[in-house]
Amino acid sequence: MENLGRDHVSQDFPVKYNNSPPTSGPHAGPASWGNHSNEVPEINQVHNLEHGGILIQYNCVHLRGLVINQVVVHLQGQSCDELRTELSKVLLKAREEIDRKIILAPYSKMPSLIAVTAWTRIQYFDKVEAEGILRFVEVFINEAPEIKE
């Protein structure tokens, strides 16, 4: 992904990012690490990424049906709660075995069920692929311009 810089701005500063979820650009203060039940504002996500963190985000709208090659493919009865539970297990494993600088949160503005982001990096998933998510975390954790806790 293109690096949009890392300017620090106020929380209400209007920012347009080049991908969804964002992976770099102007940002306000960081969000707390861990499991969030509400969306983390984009302007805060980017600060966490700048500090070497990873965000695992999910979009429950896609549980109603994924569009693949112009065909709606319905997932097999998985609820948002089940998805969140599965991803919470991945988060726990990643935080215990790799690093604690990870956020799990819903995010409604992306084109896939799951997105994992790091500074200038993004990978989308159509289902919970624990191995793939953990591999992304291992490779890209702390690969950012400002490594802090």
PDB file of C-alpha atoms in Angstrom:
ATOM      1  CA  MET A   1       0.000   0.000   0.000  1.00  0.00           C
ATOM      2  CA  GLU A   2       1.101   3.538  -0.671  1.00  0.00           C
ATOM      3  CA  ASN A   3       2.529   5.326   2.367  1.00  0.00           C
ATOM      4  CA  LEU A   4       0.388   8.415   3.057  1.00  0.00           C
ATOM      5  CA  GLY A   5       2.759   9.692   5.709  1.00  0.00           C
ATOM      6  CA  ARG A   6       2.308   9.953   9.442  1.00  0.00           C
ATOM      7  CA  ASP A   7       1.309  13.481  10.340  1.00  0.00           C
ATOM      8  CA  HIS A   8      -0.283  13.945  13.747  1.00  0.00           C
ATOM      9  CA  VAL A   9      -3.619  15.788  13.570  1.00  0.00           C
ATOM     10  CA  SER A  10      -6.582  16.518  15.831  1.00  0.00           C
ATOM     11  CA  GLN A  11      -9.318  13.917  16.376  1.00  0.00           C
ATOM     12  CA  ASP A  12     -11.798  15.895  14.253  1.00  0.00           C
ATOM     13  CA  PHE A  13      -9.387  16.577  11.372  1.00  0.00           C
ATOM     14  CA  PRO A  14     -10.933  15.410   8.061  1.00  0.00           C
ATOM     15  CA  VAL A  15      -8.788  12.688   6.488  1.00  0.00           C
ATOM     16  CA  LYS A  16      -9.306  10.723   3.288  1.00  0.00           C
ATOM     17  CA  TYR A  17      -7.464   7.408   3.240  1.00  0.00           C
ATOM     18  CA  ASN A  18      -6.556   5.444   0.105  1.00  0.00           C
ATOM     19  CA  ASN A  19      -7.738   2.030   1.305  1.00  0.00           C
ATOM     20  CA  SER A  20     -10.210   0.531   3.709  1.00  0.00           C
ATOM     21  CA  PRO A  21      -9.218  -0.051   6.432  1.00  0.00           C
ATOM     22  CA  PRO A  22      -6.387   2.501   6.319  1.00  0.00           C
ATOM     23  CA  THR A  23      -2.728   1.531   6.690  1.00  0.00           C
ATOM     24  CA  SER A  24      -0.975   4.911   6.909  1.00  0.00           C
ATOM     25  CA  GLY A  25      -1.666   8.619   6.833  1.00  0.00           C
ATOM     26  CA  PRO A  26      -2.551  11.494   9.137  1.00  0.00           C
ATOM     27  CA  HIS A  27      -3.780  10.332  12.525  1.00  0.00           C
ATOM     28  CA  ALA A  28      -4.818  11.333  16.036  1.00  0.00           C
ATOM     29  CA  GLY A  29      -4.034   9.505  19.287  1.00  0.00           C
ATOM     30  CA  PRO A  30      -3.905   5.712  19.514  1.00  0.00           C
ATOM     31  CA  ALA A  31      -6.680   3.369  20.624  1.00  0.00           C
ATOM     32  CA  SER A  32      -6.160   0.905  23.465  1.00  0.00           C
ATOM     33  CA  TRP A  33      -4.781  -2.510  22.521  1.00  0.00           C
ATOM     34  CA  GLY A  34      -7.039  -5.542  22.846  1.00  0.00           C
ATOM     35  CA  ASN A  35     -10.596  -6.566  22.048  1.00  0.00           C
ATOM     36  CA  HIS A  36     -13.053  -3.787  21.112  1.00  0.00           C
ATOM     37  CA  SER A  37     -16.810  -4.226  20.744  1.00  0.00           C
ATOM     38  CA  ASN A  38     -17.161  -0.985  18.749  1.00  0.00           C
ATOM     39  CA  GLU A  39     -15.378   0.243  15.645  1.00  0.00           C
ATOM     40  CA  VAL A  40     -12.070   2.005  16.224  1.00  0.00           C
ATOM     41  CA  PRO A  41     -12.081   5.333  14.357  1.00  0.00           C
ATOM     42  CA  GLU A  42      -9.794   5.231  11.323  1.00  0.00           C
ATOM     43  CA  ILE A  43      -7.911   8.287  12.536  1.00  0.00           C
ATOM     44  CA  ASN A  44      -6.902   6.318  15.672  1.00  0.00           C
ATOM     45  CA  GLN A  45      -6.240   2.990  13.924  1.00  0.00           C
ATOM     46  CA  VAL A  46      -3.412   4.536  11.944  1.00  0.00           C
ATOM     47  CA  HIS A  47      -1.621   5.710  15.090  1.00  0.00           C
ATOM     48  CA  ASN A  48      -1.586   2.144  16.434  1.00  0.00           C
ATOM     49  CA  LEU A  49      -0.153   0.932  13.135  1.00  0.00           C
ATOM     50  CA  GLU A  50       2.520   3.648  13.231  1.00  0.00           C
ATOM     51  CA  HIS A  51       3.602   2.193  16.597  1.00  0.00           C
ATOM     52  CA  GLY A  52       4.095  -1.254  15.069  1.00  0.00           C
ATOM     53  CA  GLY A  53       0.705  -2.663  15.989  1.00  0.00           C
ATOM     54  CA  ILE A  54      -1.699  -4.873  14.067  1.00  0.00           C
ATOM     55  CA  LEU A  55      -5.455  -4.527  13.654  1.00  0.00           C
ATOM     56  CA  ILE A  56      -7.697  -7.529  12.986  1.00  0.00           C
ATOM     57  CA  GLN A  57     -11.081  -6.229  11.859  1.00  0.00           C
ATOM     58  CA  TYR A  58     -14.268  -7.925  10.760  1.00  0.00           C
ATOM     59  CA  ASN A  59     -17.375  -6.843   8.886  1.00  0.00           C
ATOM     60  CA  CYS A  60     -20.478  -8.780   9.926  1.00  0.00           C
ATOM     61  CA  VAL A  61     -22.438  -7.334   6.996  1.00  0.00           C
ATOM     62  CA  HIS A  62     -20.582  -9.897   4.867  1.00  0.00           C
ATOM     63  CA  LEU A  63     -22.060 -12.761   6.879  1.00  0.00           C
ATOM     64  CA  ARG A  64     -25.298 -12.156   5.011  1.00  0.00           C
ATOM     65  CA  GLY A  65     -23.549 -13.140   1.806  1.00  0.00           C
ATOM     66  CA  LEU A  66     -20.225 -12.669   0.086  1.00  0.00           C
ATOM     67  CA  VAL A  67     -20.179 -11.665  -3.551  1.00  0.00           C
ATOM     68  CA  ILE A  68     -17.616 -13.760  -5.392  1.00  0.00           C
ATOM     69  CA  ASN A  69     -17.442 -13.418  -9.181  1.00  0.00           C
ATOM     70  CA  GLN A  70     -20.846 -11.695  -9.151  1.00  0.00           C
ATOM     71  CA  VAL A  71     -22.482 -14.615  -7.292  1.00  0.00           C
ATOM     72  CA  VAL A  72     -23.726 -14.287  -3.717  1.00  0.00           C
ATOM     73  CA  VAL A  73     -22.225 -17.059  -1.611  1.00  0.00           C
ATOM     74  CA  HIS A  74     -23.887 -17.421   1.787  1.00  0.00           C
ATOM     75  CA  LEU A  75     -21.683 -18.479   4.655  1.00  0.00           C
ATOM     76  CA  GLN A  76     -22.879 -21.534   6.498  1.00  0.00           C
ATOM     77  CA  GLY A  77     -25.007 -20.052   9.241  1.00  0.00           C
ATOM     78  CA  GLN A  78     -22.191 -18.302  11.064  1.00  0.00           C
ATOM     79  CA  SER A  79     -23.409 -15.469  13.262  1.00  0.00           C
ATOM     80  CA  CYS A  80     -21.502 -12.322  14.096  1.00  0.00           C
ATOM     81  CA  ASP A  81     -21.083 -13.591  17.668  1.00  0.00           C
ATOM     82  CA  GLU A  82     -19.551 -16.836  16.391  1.00  0.00           C
ATOM     83  CA  LEU A  83     -17.203 -14.917  14.099  1.00  0.00           C
ATOM     84  CA  ARG A  84     -16.158 -12.632  16.944  1.00  0.00           C
ATOM     85  CA  THR A  85     -15.571 -15.645  19.226  1.00  0.00           C
ATOM     86  CA  GLU A  86     -13.352 -17.343  16.626  1.00  0.00           C
ATOM     87  CA  LEU A  87     -11.370 -14.155  16.043  1.00  0.00           C
ATOM     88  CA  SER A  88     -11.073 -13.558  19.796  1.00  0.00           C
ATOM     89  CA  LYS A  89      -9.293 -16.924  20.061  1.00  0.00           C
ATOM     90  CA  VAL A  90      -6.885 -15.870  17.309  1.00  0.00           C
ATOM     91  CA  LEU A  91      -6.317 -12.544  19.089  1.00  0.00           C
ATOM     92  CA  LEU A  92      -5.589 -14.304  22.388  1.00  0.00           C
ATOM     93  CA  LYS A  93      -3.102 -16.674  20.753  1.00  0.00           C
ATOM     94  CA  ALA A  94      -1.369 -13.827  18.902  1.00  0.00           C
ATOM     95  CA  ARG A  95      -1.121 -11.671  22.034  1.00  0.00           C
ATOM     96  CA  GLU A  96       0.234 -14.587  24.103  1.00  0.00           C
ATOM     97  CA  GLU A  97       2.680 -15.981  21.549  1.00  0.00           C
ATOM     98  CA  ILE A  98       3.741 -13.006  19.413  1.00  0.00           C
ATOM     99  CA  ASP A  99       3.052  -9.533  20.814  1.00  0.00           C
ATOM    100  CA  ARG A 100       0.390  -7.670  22.794  1.00  0.00           C
ATOM    101  CA  LYS A 101       0.139  -4.742  20.335  1.00  0.00           C
ATOM    102  CA  ILE A 102      -2.934  -6.082  18.529  1.00  0.00           C
ATOM    103  CA  ILE A 103      -6.500  -4.830  18.273  1.00  0.00           C
ATOM    104  CA  LEU A 104      -9.607  -6.823  17.329  1.00  0.00           C
ATOM    105  CA  ALA A 105     -12.602  -4.697  16.338  1.00  0.00           C
ATOM    106  CA  PRO A 106     -15.572  -4.522  13.992  1.00  0.00           C
ATOM    107  CA  TYR A 107     -15.190  -2.338  10.887  1.00  0.00           C
ATOM    108  CA  SER A 108     -18.068  -1.837   8.473  1.00  0.00           C
ATOM    109  CA  LYS A 109     -16.364  -0.044   5.570  1.00  0.00           C
ATOM    110  CA  MET A 110     -14.301  -2.822   4.015  1.00  0.00           C
ATOM    111  CA  PRO A 111     -14.901  -5.076   1.035  1.00  0.00           C
ATOM    112  CA  SER A 112     -14.283  -8.353   2.870  1.00  0.00           C
ATOM    113  CA  LEU A 113     -15.280 -10.292   5.958  1.00  0.00           C
ATOM    114  CA  ILE A 114     -11.902  -9.851   7.678  1.00  0.00           C
ATOM    115  CA  ALA A 115      -8.949  -7.512   7.179  1.00  0.00           C
ATOM    116  CA  VAL A 116      -5.621  -7.596   8.978  1.00  0.00           C
ATOM    117  CA  THR A 117      -3.568  -4.417   8.784  1.00  0.00           C
ATOM    118  CA  ALA A 118      -0.065  -3.257   9.658  1.00  0.00           C
ATOM    119  CA  TRP A 119       1.800  -0.101   8.628  1.00  0.00           C
ATOM    120  CA  THR A 120       1.339   0.089   4.796  1.00  0.00           C
ATOM    121  CA  ARG A 121       0.175  -3.559   4.700  1.00  0.00           C
ATOM    122  CA  ILE A 122      -3.228  -5.188   4.407  1.00  0.00           C
ATOM    123  CA  GLN A 123      -4.530  -8.721   3.887  1.00  0.00           C
ATOM    124  CA  TYR A 124      -8.182  -9.647   3.408  1.00  0.00           C
ATOM    125  CA  PHE A 125      -9.785 -12.960   4.380  1.00  0.00           C
ATOM    126  CA  ASP A 126     -13.177 -14.466   3.418  1.00  0.00           C
ATOM    127  CA  LYS A 127     -13.208 -16.663   6.536  1.00  0.00           C
ATOM    128  CA  VAL A 128     -11.298 -17.063   9.785  1.00  0.00           C
ATOM    129  CA  GLU A 129      -7.922 -18.443   8.751  1.00  0.00           C
ATOM    130  CA  ALA A 130      -6.050 -18.514  12.045  1.00  0.00           C
ATOM    131  CA  GLU A 131      -2.783 -19.669  10.496  1.00  0.00           C
ATOM    132  CA  GLY A 132      -2.821 -16.926   7.847  1.00  0.00           C
ATOM    133  CA  ILE A 133      -3.735 -14.219  10.349  1.00  0.00           C
ATOM    134  CA  LEU A 134      -1.022 -15.331  12.780  1.00  0.00           C
ATOM    135  CA  ARG A 135       1.536 -15.454   9.962  1.00  0.00           C
ATOM    136  CA  PHE A 136       0.664 -11.857   9.005  1.00  0.00           C
ATOM    137  CA  VAL A 137       1.054 -10.777  12.645  1.00  0.00           C
ATOM    138  CA  GLU A 138       4.443 -12.515  12.963  1.00  0.00           C
ATOM    139  CA  VAL A 139       5.797 -10.958   9.777  1.00  0.00           C
ATOM    140  CA  PHE A 140       4.533  -7.393  10.194  1.00  0.00           C
ATOM    141  CA  ILE A 141       4.356  -6.714  13.949  1.00  0.00           C
ATOM    142  CA  ASN A 142       6.745  -3.863  14.820  1.00  0.00           C
ATOM    143  CA  GLU A 143       7.459  -3.178  11.131  1.00  0.00           C
ATOM    144  CA  ALA A 144       6.607   0.502  11.385  1.00  0.00           C
ATOM    145  CA  PRO A 145       8.317   3.881  11.634  1.00  0.00           C
ATOM    146  CA  GLU A 146       7.722   4.494  15.358  1.00  0.00           C
ATOM    147  CA  ILE A 147       7.981   1.405  17.545  1.00  0.00           C
ATOM    148  CA  LYS A 148       6.449   2.034  20.992  1.00  0.00           C
ATOM    149  CA  GLU A 149       4.367   0.177  23.537  1.00  0.00           C
TER     150      GLU A 149
END
